[in-house]
Tab-separated table of C-alpha atoms in Angstrom:
chain	number	residue	atom	x	y	z
A	25	MET	CA	-47.343	129.674	71.727
A	26	VAL	CA	-44.671	130.688	69.652
A	27	LYS	CA	-41.653	132.430	71.910
A	28	LYS	CA	-40.938	135.590	71.166
A	29	LEU	CA	-37.547	136.102	69.052
A	30	SER	CA	-34.936	137.756	71.859
A	31	ALA	CA	-31.461	140.540	70.695
A	32	THR	CA	-29.647	137.859	71.631
A	33	GLU	CA	-30.670	135.069	70.059
A	34	ALA	CA	-31.361	137.459	66.712
A	35	ALA	CA	-27.283	138.127	66.392
A	36	GLN	CA	-26.283	134.717	66.323
A	37	VAL	CA	-25.714	132.560	63.590
A	38	LEU	CA	-27.416	129.184	63.914
A	39	GLY	CA	-26.574	127.558	60.561
A	40	ILE	CA	-24.284	127.387	57.490
A	41	ALA	CA	-24.678	128.000	54.042
A	42	GLY	CA	-24.041	125.128	52.302
A	43	ASP	CA	-22.630	121.217	53.416
A	44	ASN	CA	-18.668	121.919	52.972
A	45	THR	CA	-18.238	125.653	52.617
A	46	HIS	CA	-17.152	126.226	55.756
A	47	ASN	CA	-13.736	124.210	54.775
A	48	GLY	CA	-12.458	126.572	53.011
A	49	GLN	CA	-11.837	124.403	50.210
A	50	ILE	CA	-12.405	125.166	46.201
A	51	ARG	CA	-15.542	124.385	45.158
A	52	ALA	CA	-16.173	121.856	47.961
A	53	ASP	CA	-20.149	121.867	47.580
A	54	GLU	CA	-19.370	120.632	43.431
A	55	PHE	CA	-20.807	117.020	43.179
A	56	LEU	CA	-18.872	116.588	40.300
A	57	PRO	CA	-15.261	115.337	41.790
A	58	GLU	CA	-13.628	116.759	38.260
A	59	LEU	CA	-14.970	120.292	39.267
A	60	ARG	CA	-13.575	120.499	42.635
A	61	GLY	CA	-10.254	121.987	44.211
A	62	LYS	CA	-7.726	122.867	42.051
A	63	ARG	CA	-9.318	120.645	39.423
A	64	ALA	CA	-11.875	122.741	38.517
A	65	ILE	CA	-9.646	125.871	38.215
A	66	ARG	CA	-7.545	123.545	35.594
A	67	LYS	CA	-10.508	122.546	33.676
A	68	TYR	CA	-12.107	126.067	33.236
A	69	ARG	CA	-7.972	127.460	32.195
A	70	GLU	CA	-8.217	124.478	29.383
A	71	MET	CA	-11.992	125.450	28.351
A	72	ARG	CA	-11.071	129.339	28.376
A	73	ASP	CA	-8.082	129.066	26.742
A	74	ASN	CA	-8.898	126.027	24.416
A	75	ASP	CA	-12.317	126.581	22.921
A	76	SER	CA	-12.468	129.044	20.044
A	77	THR	CA	-16.269	129.531	21.197
A	78	ILE	CA	-15.612	130.044	24.915
A	79	GLY	CA	-12.645	132.527	24.082
A	80	ALA	CA	-14.471	134.613	21.896
A	81	VAL	CA	-17.054	135.365	24.197
A	82	MET	CA	-14.639	136.100	26.842
A	83	TYR	CA	-12.657	138.614	24.400
A	84	ALA	CA	-15.515	140.346	23.432
A	85	THR	CA	-16.656	140.398	26.811
A	86	GLU	CA	-12.638	142.113	28.053
A	87	GLN	CA	-12.590	144.490	25.191
A	88	VAL	CA	-16.286	145.807	25.640
A	89	LEU	CA	-15.896	146.297	29.251
A	90	ARG	CA	-12.360	147.970	29.175
A	91	ASP	CA	-13.842	150.693	26.937
A	92	VAL	CA	-16.714	151.625	29.897
A	93	ASP	CA	-16.088	154.699	31.230
A	94	ILE	CA	-15.443	154.644	35.002
A	95	LYS	CA	-16.023	157.907	36.781
A	96	VAL	CA	-15.922	159.292	40.619
A	97	MET	CA	-18.981	160.783	41.462
A	98	PRO	CA	-18.648	163.079	44.287
A	99	ALA	CA	-20.711	162.858	47.592
A	100	ASN	CA	-22.679	166.269	46.908
A	101	ASP	CA	-21.981	169.488	45.372
A	102	THR	CA	-19.683	171.417	48.106
A	103	PRO	CA	-16.299	171.894	47.090
A	104	ALA	CA	-15.024	169.713	49.998
A	105	ALA	CA	-16.390	166.330	48.246
A	106	LYS	CA	-15.550	167.394	44.836
A	107	ARG	CA	-11.769	167.728	46.530
A	108	GLU	CA	-12.518	164.223	47.667
A	109	ALA	CA	-13.427	162.455	44.320
A	110	ASP	CA	-10.422	164.203	42.745
A	111	PHE	CA	-8.139	162.235	45.231
A	112	VAL	CA	-9.970	159.219	44.475
A	113	GLU	CA	-9.380	159.539	40.764
A	114	SER	CA	-5.680	160.581	41.384
A	115	ILE	CA	-5.300	157.390	43.208
A	116	PHE	CA	-5.789	155.575	40.027
A	117	LYS	CA	-3.777	157.687	38.075
A	118	ASP	CA	-0.980	157.304	40.308
A	119	MET	CA	-1.239	153.432	40.527
A	120	ASP	CA	1.588	151.368	38.616
A	121	HIS	CA	-1.048	149.846	36.167
A	122	THR	CA	-3.874	151.395	34.560
A	123	LEU	CA	-7.237	150.915	35.938
A	124	ASP	CA	-8.465	149.693	32.891
A	125	ASP	CA	-5.591	146.926	33.524
A	126	HIS	CA	-7.366	145.391	36.616
A	127	VAL	CA	-10.954	145.632	35.262
A	128	SER	CA	-9.336	143.250	32.634
A	129	GLU	CA	-7.921	140.672	35.156
A	130	ALA	CA	-11.146	141.112	37.745
A	131	LEU	CA	-12.822	139.820	34.786
A	132	SER	CA	-11.028	136.724	35.254
A	133	SER	CA	-13.888	136.302	38.219
A	134	LEU	CA	-16.195	134.865	35.413
A	135	THR	CA	-13.992	132.375	34.421
A	136	PHE	CA	-12.823	131.016	37.886
A	137	GLY	CA	-16.280	132.312	39.803
A	138	PHE	CA	-13.447	133.770	41.610
A	139	ALA	CA	-10.724	136.883	41.343
A	140	TRP	CA	-8.379	137.431	44.511
A	141	PHE	CA	-6.171	140.625	44.703
A	142	GLU	CA	-3.487	141.888	46.946
A	143	VAL	CA	-3.573	145.938	47.347
A	144	VAL	CA	-0.301	147.320	47.794
A	145	TYR	CA	-0.868	150.636	49.322
A	146	LYS	CA	2.042	153.669	49.815
A	147	ARG	CA	2.580	157.223	51.060
A	148	ARG	CA	2.350	160.007	48.944
A	149	ASN	CA	5.387	161.848	49.781
A	150	GLY	CA	6.435	162.625	46.384
A	151	GLN	CA	9.127	161.281	44.053
A	152	LYS	CA	10.592	159.301	46.887
A	153	THR	CA	7.405	157.067	47.395
A	154	GLY	CA	6.979	156.879	43.836
A	155	SER	CA	4.126	158.785	43.784
A	156	LYS	CA	2.992	161.720	41.695
A	157	TYR	CA	1.880	163.555	44.622
A	158	SER	CA	2.941	165.397	47.452
A	159	ASP	CA	-0.237	165.640	49.843
A	160	GLY	CA	0.655	162.357	52.186
A	161	ARG	CA	-2.182	160.652	52.220
A	162	MET	CA	-2.130	156.680	51.708
A	163	GLY	CA	-2.483	155.840	48.267
A	164	VAL	CA	-2.226	152.759	46.220
A	165	ARG	CA	0.780	151.561	44.739
A	166	LYS	CA	-0.834	148.461	42.659
A	167	ILE	CA	-3.626	146.089	42.687
A	168	ALA	CA	-1.506	142.981	42.569
A	169	SER	CA	-3.063	139.735	40.817
A	170	ARG	CA	-3.324	136.435	42.684
A	171	ALA	CA	-3.780	133.640	40.331
A	172	PRO	CA	-6.892	131.209	41.016
A	173	TRP	CA	-4.220	127.902	40.730
A	174	THR	CA	-1.897	129.409	43.259
A	175	ILE	CA	-4.334	129.503	46.018
A	176	SER	CA	-4.591	126.501	48.741
A	177	LYS	CA	-7.403	127.342	50.342
A	178	PHE	CA	-9.516	130.418	51.563
A	179	ASP	CA	-9.721	131.028	55.061
A	180	VAL	CA	-13.132	131.150	56.197
A	181	ASP	CA	-14.910	131.813	59.849
A	182	GLU	CA	-16.706	128.575	60.512
A	183	LYS	CA	-19.370	130.282	62.772
A	184	THR	CA	-20.304	133.191	60.367
A	185	GLY	CA	-19.162	131.709	56.612
A	186	ASP	CA	-17.238	135.036	56.332
A	187	VAL	CA	-13.835	134.986	54.019
A	188	LEU	CA	-10.854	136.025	56.364
A	189	GLY	CA	-8.079	135.552	53.785
A	190	ILE	CA	-6.222	133.269	51.071
A	191	HIS	CA	-3.846	130.671	51.915
A	192	GLN	CA	-1.474	131.003	48.781
A	193	GLU	CA	1.133	128.557	47.949
A	194	GLY	CA	4.595	129.999	47.594
A	195	SER	CA	7.344	129.451	45.108
A	196	GLY	CA	9.572	128.128	47.526
A	197	PHE	CA	9.443	124.199	49.405
A	198	ASN	CA	6.519	123.903	51.776
A	199	ASN	CA	6.210	127.725	51.167
A	200	THR	CA	2.588	129.508	51.541
A	201	ASN	CA	1.600	133.212	52.159
A	202	TYR	CA	-1.322	134.654	53.932
A	203	ILE	CA	-3.468	137.501	52.370
A	204	PRO	CA	-6.111	138.570	54.726
A	205	SER	CA	-9.370	139.830	53.221
A	206	ARG	CA	-8.499	143.421	54.824
A	207	LYS	CA	-5.361	143.796	52.385
A	208	SER	CA	-7.372	142.728	49.574
A	209	LEU	CA	-9.835	142.621	46.408
A	210	TYR	CA	-12.054	139.843	46.668
A	211	TYR	CA	-14.423	139.662	43.297
A	212	ARG	CA	-16.946	136.390	43.070
A	213	THR	CA	-19.713	135.673	40.643
A	214	THR	CA	-22.514	134.696	43.057
A	215	ALA	CA	-22.886	133.964	46.789
A	216	ILE	CA	-24.771	131.029	46.142
A	217	ASN	CA	-24.572	128.506	49.023
A	218	ASN	CA	-22.097	131.012	50.233
A	219	ASP	CA	-19.278	129.483	48.150
A	220	PRO	CA	-15.882	131.525	48.590
A	221	SER	CA	-15.111	130.415	45.217
A	222	GLY	CA	-18.091	131.405	43.529
A	223	ARG	CA	-19.843	129.749	40.465
A	224	SER	CA	-17.489	130.038	37.169
A	225	ILE	CA	-20.242	131.248	33.878
A	226	LEU	CA	-18.673	128.309	31.833
A	227	ARG	CA	-20.314	125.704	34.610
A	228	ASN	CA	-22.992	125.033	32.508
A	229	ALA	CA	-20.855	124.833	29.377
A	230	TYR	CA	-18.590	121.930	30.840
A	231	THR	CA	-20.841	119.111	29.680
A	232	SER	CA	-21.104	120.377	25.571
A	233	TYR	CA	-17.595	121.509	25.853
A	234	GLU	CA	-16.312	117.808	26.756
A	235	TYR	CA	-18.608	115.708	24.243
A	236	LEU	CA	-17.223	118.340	21.893
A	237	ASN	CA	-13.649	118.229	22.796
A	238	ASN	CA	-14.142	114.448	22.422
A	239	LEU	CA	-15.977	114.787	19.280
A	240	GLN	CA	-13.587	117.140	17.350
A	241	SER	CA	-10.617	114.396	18.142
A	242	ILE	CA	-12.554	111.852	16.823
A	243	GLU	CA	-13.012	113.984	13.763
A	244	ALA	CA	-9.514	114.789	13.530
A	245	ILE	CA	-8.752	111.070	13.817
A	246	ALA	CA	-11.735	110.054	10.882
A	247	VAL	CA	-10.016	112.922	8.753
A	248	GLU	CA	-6.476	111.624	8.930
A	249	ARG	CA	-7.468	108.192	8.501
A	250	GLU	CA	-9.660	109.203	5.254
A	251	LEU	CA	-6.964	111.141	3.430
A	252	ALA	CA	-4.053	108.404	4.771
A	253	GLY	CA	-5.864	105.442	4.343
A	254	ILE	CA	-5.606	102.662	7.029
A	255	PRO	CA	-2.228	100.723	6.364
A	256	VAL	CA	-2.600	97.015	5.825
A	257	ALA	CA	0.283	95.029	5.486
A	258	ARG	CA	0.626	90.682	3.716
A	259	ILE	CA	2.823	88.507	5.556
A	260	PRO	CA	3.633	85.131	5.397
A	261	ALA	CA	1.680	83.037	7.847
A	262	GLU	CA	4.799	81.211	9.788
A	263	TYR	CA	5.645	84.874	10.995
A	264	LEU	CA	2.266	84.770	12.814
A	265	SER	CA	2.299	81.752	14.299
A	266	PRO	CA	3.897	81.026	17.848
A	267	ASP	CA	6.481	79.008	16.251
A	268	ALA	CA	7.902	81.716	14.612
A	269	THR	CA	11.662	82.362	14.798
A	270	ALA	CA	13.139	85.262	16.616
A	271	ALA	CA	13.961	86.449	13.545
A	272	GLN	CA	10.527	86.003	12.183
A	273	SER	CA	9.183	87.952	15.513
A	274	GLY	CA	11.880	90.931	14.822
A	275	PHE	CA	10.559	91.231	11.416
A	276	LEU	CA	6.917	91.540	12.575
A	277	ALA	CA	7.512	93.593	15.478
A	278	ASN	CA	9.617	96.055	12.786
A	279	LEU	CA	6.680	95.837	10.518
A	280	GLN	CA	3.918	96.897	13.080
A	281	GLN	CA	6.419	99.753	14.067
A	282	ILE	CA	6.328	101.113	10.536
A	283	LEU	CA	2.586	100.101	9.973
A	284	ARG	CA	2.073	102.698	13.249
A	285	ASP	CA	4.292	105.455	12.276
A	286	VAL	CA	3.249	105.744	8.539
A	287	LYS	CA	1.664	109.453	8.020
A	288	PHE	CA	0.512	110.860	4.945
A	289	ASN	CA	3.600	113.468	4.500
A	290	GLU	CA	6.652	114.558	2.938
A	291	GLN	CA	8.329	111.961	5.323
A	292	GLY	CA	6.352	108.903	5.111
A	293	TYR	CA	7.639	105.768	3.528
A	294	ILE	CA	7.932	101.917	4.030
A	295	VAL	CA	10.901	100.083	2.776
A	296	LEU	CA	9.801	96.239	1.185
A	297	PRO	CA	12.355	93.343	0.167
A	298	SER	CA	11.974	92.824	-3.230
A	299	ASP	CA	11.859	88.906	-3.146
A	300	THR	CA	9.050	87.230	-4.738
A	301	TYR	CA	7.030	84.088	-4.266
A	302	PRO	CA	8.296	81.114	-6.349
A	303	ASP	CA	5.767	79.089	-8.347
A	304	SER	CA	5.593	75.056	-8.355
A	305	ASN	CA	8.200	75.163	-10.618
A	306	GLY	CA	10.555	77.338	-8.876
A	307	SER	CA	10.100	79.746	-11.475
A	308	PRO	CA	9.874	83.301	-9.754
A	309	THR	CA	6.309	84.979	-9.697
A	310	ASN	CA	4.994	88.459	-9.251
A	311	THR	CA	3.586	87.762	-5.390
A	312	ARG	CA	5.681	89.600	-3.150
A	313	LEU	CA	6.924	87.850	0.090
A	314	VAL	CA	5.676	90.991	2.088
A	315	ASP	CA	2.836	93.432	0.880
A	316	VAL	CA	1.723	96.710	2.136
A	317	GLU	CA	-1.270	98.878	1.044
A	318	LEU	CA	-3.472	101.808	2.102
A	319	MET	CA	-7.168	101.067	2.558
A	320	ALA	CA	-9.445	103.336	2.521
A	321	SER	CA	-13.042	103.213	2.814
A	322	ASN	CA	-15.964	102.919	0.048
A	323	GLY	CA	-18.537	105.334	-0.281
A	324	LYS	CA	-19.605	108.221	2.219
A	325	ARG	CA	-20.158	107.994	6.054
A	326	ASN	CA	-24.011	107.689	7.266
A	327	ILE	CA	-23.216	110.370	9.700
A	328	ASP	CA	-22.055	113.860	9.342
A	329	ILE	CA	-20.677	115.042	12.155
A	330	ASP	CA	-20.768	118.664	11.280
A	331	PRO	CA	-24.630	119.514	12.775
A	332	ILE	CA	-23.523	117.753	15.518
A	333	VAL	CA	-20.131	120.121	16.225
A	334	LYS	CA	-21.991	123.117	15.784
A	335	ARG	CA	-25.382	121.829	18.112
A	336	TYR	CA	-22.271	121.695	20.700
A	337	GLN	CA	-21.031	124.961	19.715
A	338	HIS	CA	-24.527	126.801	20.065
A	339	ASP	CA	-25.140	125.470	23.093
A	340	ILE	CA	-21.862	126.556	24.877
A	341	ALA	CA	-22.779	130.229	23.508
A	342	ARG	CA	-26.483	130.000	24.578
A	343	SER	CA	-24.919	129.099	27.767
A	344	VAL	CA	-23.115	132.077	28.201
A	345	LEU	CA	-25.864	134.116	26.515
A	346	SER	CA	-23.610	135.099	23.399
A	347	GLU	CA	-25.388	132.866	21.008
A	348	PHE	CA	-25.489	135.650	18.791
A	349	LEU	CA	-22.084	135.339	17.584
A	350	MET	CA	-23.283	131.999	15.964
A	351	LEU	CA	-25.651	134.223	13.753
A	352	GLY	CA	-24.737	134.628	10.442
A	353	GLY	CA	-22.707	131.447	10.270
A	354	GLY	CA	-25.818	129.385	8.241
A	355	ASN	CA	-28.554	130.757	6.620
A	356	THR	CA	-30.810	131.653	9.170
A	357	GLY	CA	-30.671	134.763	11.448
A	358	SER	CA	-32.385	138.043	11.479
A	359	TYR	CA	-31.939	141.627	12.422
A	360	ALA	CA	-34.546	141.255	15.306
A	361	LEU	CA	-33.467	137.901	16.678
A	362	SER	CA	-29.943	139.314	16.797
A	363	LYS	CA	-30.588	142.489	18.174
A	364	SER	CA	-32.777	140.681	20.878
A	365	LYS	CA	-30.018	138.430	21.976
A	366	THR	CA	-27.089	141.104	21.581
A	367	ASP	CA	-29.209	143.300	24.141
A	368	LEU	CA	-29.429	140.527	26.614
A	369	PHE	CA	-25.949	139.678	26.228
A	370	LEU	CA	-24.948	143.865	27.092
A	371	ARG	CA	-27.544	143.183	29.929
A	372	ALA	CA	-24.873	140.656	31.536
A	373	LEU	CA	-22.153	142.663	30.767
A	374	GLU	CA	-23.403	145.816	33.053
A	375	SER	CA	-23.969	143.128	35.647
A	376	TYR	CA	-20.155	142.698	36.063
A	377	ILE	CA	-19.091	146.278	35.084
A	378	GLN	CA	-21.630	146.798	38.421
A	379	ALA	CA	-20.327	143.899	40.538
A	380	ILE	CA	-16.487	145.365	39.711
A	381	VAL	CA	-17.365	149.073	41.022
A	382	ASP	CA	-18.952	147.385	43.856
A	383	VAL	CA	-16.247	146.235	45.326
A	384	LEU	CA	-14.224	149.225	44.392
A	385	ASN	CA	-16.300	151.013	46.342
A	386	LYS	CA	-16.376	148.743	48.895
A	387	GLN	CA	-12.895	147.257	49.420
A	388	LEU	CA	-11.196	149.791	48.194
A	389	VAL	CA	-12.240	153.187	48.530
A	390	GLN	CA	-13.866	152.730	51.738
A	391	ARG	CA	-10.777	151.185	53.447
A	392	LEU	CA	-8.686	154.152	51.855
A	393	TRP	CA	-11.172	156.293	54.073
A	394	GLU	CA	-10.372	154.154	56.834
A	395	LEU	CA	-6.422	154.808	56.525
A	396	ASN	CA	-6.648	158.321	56.070
A	397	GLY	CA	-9.085	158.805	58.818
A	398	LEU	CA	-11.577	160.908	56.443
A	399	ASN	CA	-14.782	162.143	56.840
A	400	TYR	CA	-17.299	159.504	55.779
A	401	ASP	CA	-19.852	162.031	54.555
A	402	LEU	CA	-17.214	163.340	52.181
A	403	MET	CA	-16.701	160.131	50.505
A	404	PRO	CA	-16.868	159.827	46.995
A	405	LYS	CA	-18.686	156.572	44.701
A	406	VAL	CA	-17.300	155.201	41.847
A	407	VAL	CA	-19.756	154.051	38.860
A	408	ALA	CA	-19.647	152.962	35.637
A	409	GLY	CA	-20.889	153.973	32.372
A	410	ASP	CA	-23.214	152.579	29.956
A	411	VAL	CA	-21.799	149.121	28.370
A	412	ALA	CA	-24.941	149.324	25.572
A	413	PRO	CA	-24.095	152.093	22.391
A	414	HIS	CA	-27.398	154.342	22.478
A	415	ASP	CA	-29.144	154.461	19.292
A	416	LEU	CA	-29.586	158.558	18.432
A	417	ARG	CA	-32.918	157.908	16.214
A	418	GLU	CA	-34.467	156.250	18.835
A	419	ILE	CA	-33.499	158.743	21.806
A	420	ALA	CA	-34.496	161.771	19.000
A	421	ALA	CA	-37.852	160.041	18.438
A	422	PHE	CA	-38.028	159.352	22.384
A	423	LEU	CA	-37.448	163.561	22.555
A	424	ARG	CA	-40.082	164.619	19.996
A	425	ASN	CA	-42.655	162.422	21.863
A	426	LEU	CA	-41.814	164.572	24.822
A	427	ASN	CA	-42.195	167.542	22.888
A	428	GLY	CA	-45.359	166.917	21.567
A	429	ALA	CA	-46.553	165.920	25.110
A	430	ASN	CA	-45.436	169.402	26.160
A	431	ILE	CA	-42.524	168.176	28.143
A	432	ASP	CA	-39.702	170.568	27.840
A	433	VAL	CA	-35.979	169.350	29.258
A	434	SER	CA	-33.961	172.510	28.112
A	435	SER	CA	-34.301	174.029	31.279
A	436	HIS	CA	-32.787	170.821	32.614
A	437	PRO	CA	-29.124	171.482	32.430
A	438	GLU	CA	-28.178	167.915	33.566
A	439	VAL	CA	-30.578	166.188	31.210
A	440	ILE	CA	-28.928	168.281	28.531
A	441	GLN	CA	-25.237	167.205	29.385
A	442	ASP	CA	-26.167	163.275	29.461
A	443	LEU	CA	-27.848	163.992	25.840
A	444	MET	CA	-24.124	165.585	24.843
A	445	ASP	CA	-22.656	162.469	26.550
A	446	ILE	CA	-24.344	160.222	24.888
A	447	ALA	CA	-23.786	161.328	21.788
A	448	GLU	CA	-20.274	162.167	22.631
A	449	LEU	CA	-19.739	165.963	21.834
A	450	ASN	CA	-18.382	168.635	24.337
A	451	TYR	CA	-20.847	170.824	25.900
A	452	ASP	CA	-20.364	173.937	27.849
A	453	PRO	CA	-23.344	174.986	29.396
A	454	ASP	CA	-22.007	178.739	30.045
A	455	VAL	CA	-21.059	179.405	26.320
A	456	GLY	CA	-23.477	181.482	24.644
A	457	GLU	CA	-25.064	182.793	27.342
A	458	GLN	CA	-25.213	186.967	27.352
A	459	GLU	CA	-24.695	189.111	29.754
A	460	GLU	CA	-27.967	191.488	30.929
A	461	PRO	CA	-28.459	194.777	29.170
A	462	LEU	CA	-27.579	197.508	31.369
A	463	LYS	CA	-31.009	199.342	32.375
A	464	GLU	CA	-31.248	202.948	31.843
A	465	GLN	CA	-30.944	205.080	34.415
């Protein structure tokens, strides 16, 4: 007979999410050693800053999401709820930096899997506390970024797996800082295995990046060799023999250094002796004692590297849902294909910005309510606007279909307001309304 679940057992934590996630190390469950700990942070940073395809994706993501309108919605339509919504909006305006700057930095969680920020609060007592407001409430001075490469480990509860804080390496000798979660904003891409360091969106691009990086290095060396040629020197055999004198060995070493350093540029040169070999009669000949030439390849290479490079670039772009960036670079591509791939990318961006506002609501607004002892029934919500631009022609066609089905939206002012916002037009529902005529007595 199956034992009935008790309330005591139901509240207990009996297992762990992953093999190593409870120890607080960065990417402790990763099976590739080179992507564990701070090595992973360095590698993902290298991929973001060195690869043109990844850099384009990250730049596009940042610029699009910085342009998203972030609003504060009141809890209800009462004047008290609207005042609390105005309070949260004033929090964002009263910081040392803009909210757009914070959103841009929070997007670093896409690269590293997580992003950590320390929230520095302040009392809003006017200019003496560096605030524009004098309501006496606790506000936010700044949301300070704590770079992932400065974090040594997470402080994780071994029983529950909850992240309690981080240990950060300080600038001084043997100096570490501890920042608790209750004073922080903590972003991470996924909660798979409850890994506190999340999962970088560049993880699936790692293999392609490594092959592409190596291939581009080989290609650059090959191009240089094709343009400059391979230096070849001819010297007497006695200089190469084990019985060569010290002078001959020194000359050989100098010549080898010259051959290694020779480049096809304005500084490349070689100095050769003018002595020639004598003939059997002791007369001079045209054969020099030492000869150097550049040996070039004959004919075309059998392997064309360009398609291989493009394939890896496509793999990298595909892994982050931005293959549309590669369209137009060749002879293929269509509007329908570009639109479908772009729409998928924009849907991913919507999830990214939604994750940011979720953290702002849970870890910033809610803690402000705790610090100020405010009424939770009046706590507003931070919401993000639309990421993708709306096609006004499609919306117009949809409205015509509604009208054909005898569905009138003119009686819904909130719908009209949303439509005007989409069209980026100012709309005041009170303008144009006329007073009712006076009735005759």
